[in-house]
Amino acid sequence: MCAHNPPCPTAEAPDREAARSLAHRPGQGWRSLLCNGVLFADIGKLLPDGRIVAPLRSLNTARAAA
């Protein structure tokens, strides 16, 4: 999917977030579409195969809510 040289990490790679951003649309409920097909949204990351990777939550945020 990526045409960059050197190619960006694939959607399955641990460093998938290092891929280049192709689009940015925060007003539509998603933040960025990367060239490896990963979509950053409010719910976390949506991978090209439909899997969702939940956003990382800070422990400080969890403690403040308790």
Coordinates of C-alpha atoms in Angstrom, one line a residue:
M1 CA 0.0 0.0 0.0
C2 CA 2.9 2.4 0.8
A3 CA 4.8 3.9 -2.1
H4 CA 7.4 5.7 0.0
N5 CA 11.1 4.8 -0.1
P6 CA 12.0 3.4 2.3
P7 CA 8.5 2.0 2.8
C8 CA 6.6 2.9 5.9
P9 CA 5.8 0.2 8.6
T10 CA 2.9 -2.1 7.7
A11 CA -0.3 -2.0 9.7
E12 CA 0.7 -5.2 11.5
A13 CA 4.1 -3.8 12.6
P14 CA 4.7 -2.7 16.2
D15 CA 5.8 0.7 14.9
R16 CA 2.8 1.1 12.6
E17 CA 2.2 4.7 13.9
A18 CA 5.5 5.8 12.2
A19 CA 3.8 5.7 8.8
R20 CA 3.2 8.9 7.0
S21 CA -0.2 10.7 7.3
L22 CA -2.2 10.9 4.1
A23 CA -5.3 12.7 5.4
H24 CA -6.4 14.6 8.5
R25 CA -10.2 15.1 9.2
P26 CA -10.8 15.7 13.0
G27 CA -14.3 17.2 12.2
Q28 CA -15.4 13.8 10.8
G29 CA -14.7 11.8 13.9
W30 CA -11.3 10.5 12.8
R31 CA -7.9 12.2 13.2
S32 CA -5.5 10.7 10.6
L33 CA -5.3 8.1 7.8
L34 CA -1.8 6.7 7.5
C35 CA -0.4 5.3 4.2
N36 CA -0.4 1.8 5.7
G37 CA -4.2 1.9 6.0
V38 CA -4.3 2.6 9.8
L39 CA -7.0 5.1 10.7
F40 CA -6.7 7.0 14.0
A41 CA -10.2 7.7 15.4
D42 CA -11.7 8.7 18.7
I43 CA -12.1 5.0 19.6
G44 CA -8.5 4.2 19.0
K45 CA -6.9 2.8 15.9
L46 CA -8.8 1.0 13.2
L47 CA -6.6 -1.4 11.2
P48 CA -7.2 -2.2 7.6
D49 CA -8.6 -5.7 8.4
G50 CA -11.2 -4.2 10.7
R51 CA -9.5 -4.8 14.1
I52 CA -9.7 -2.0 16.6
V53 CA -6.7 -1.1 18.8
A54 CA -8.0 0.7 21.9
P55 CA -6.4 4.0 22.8
L56 CA -3.8 4.0 25.5
R57 CA -5.1 5.5 28.7
S58 CA -2.9 7.3 31.2
L59 CA -3.0 6.0 34.8
N60 CA -3.3 9.6 36.0
T61 CA -6.5 10.0 34.0
A62 CA -8.0 6.8 35.5
R63 CA -7.2 8.0 39.0
A64 CA -8.7 11.5 38.4
A65 CA -12.0 9.9 37.3
A66 CA -12.2 7.7 40.4

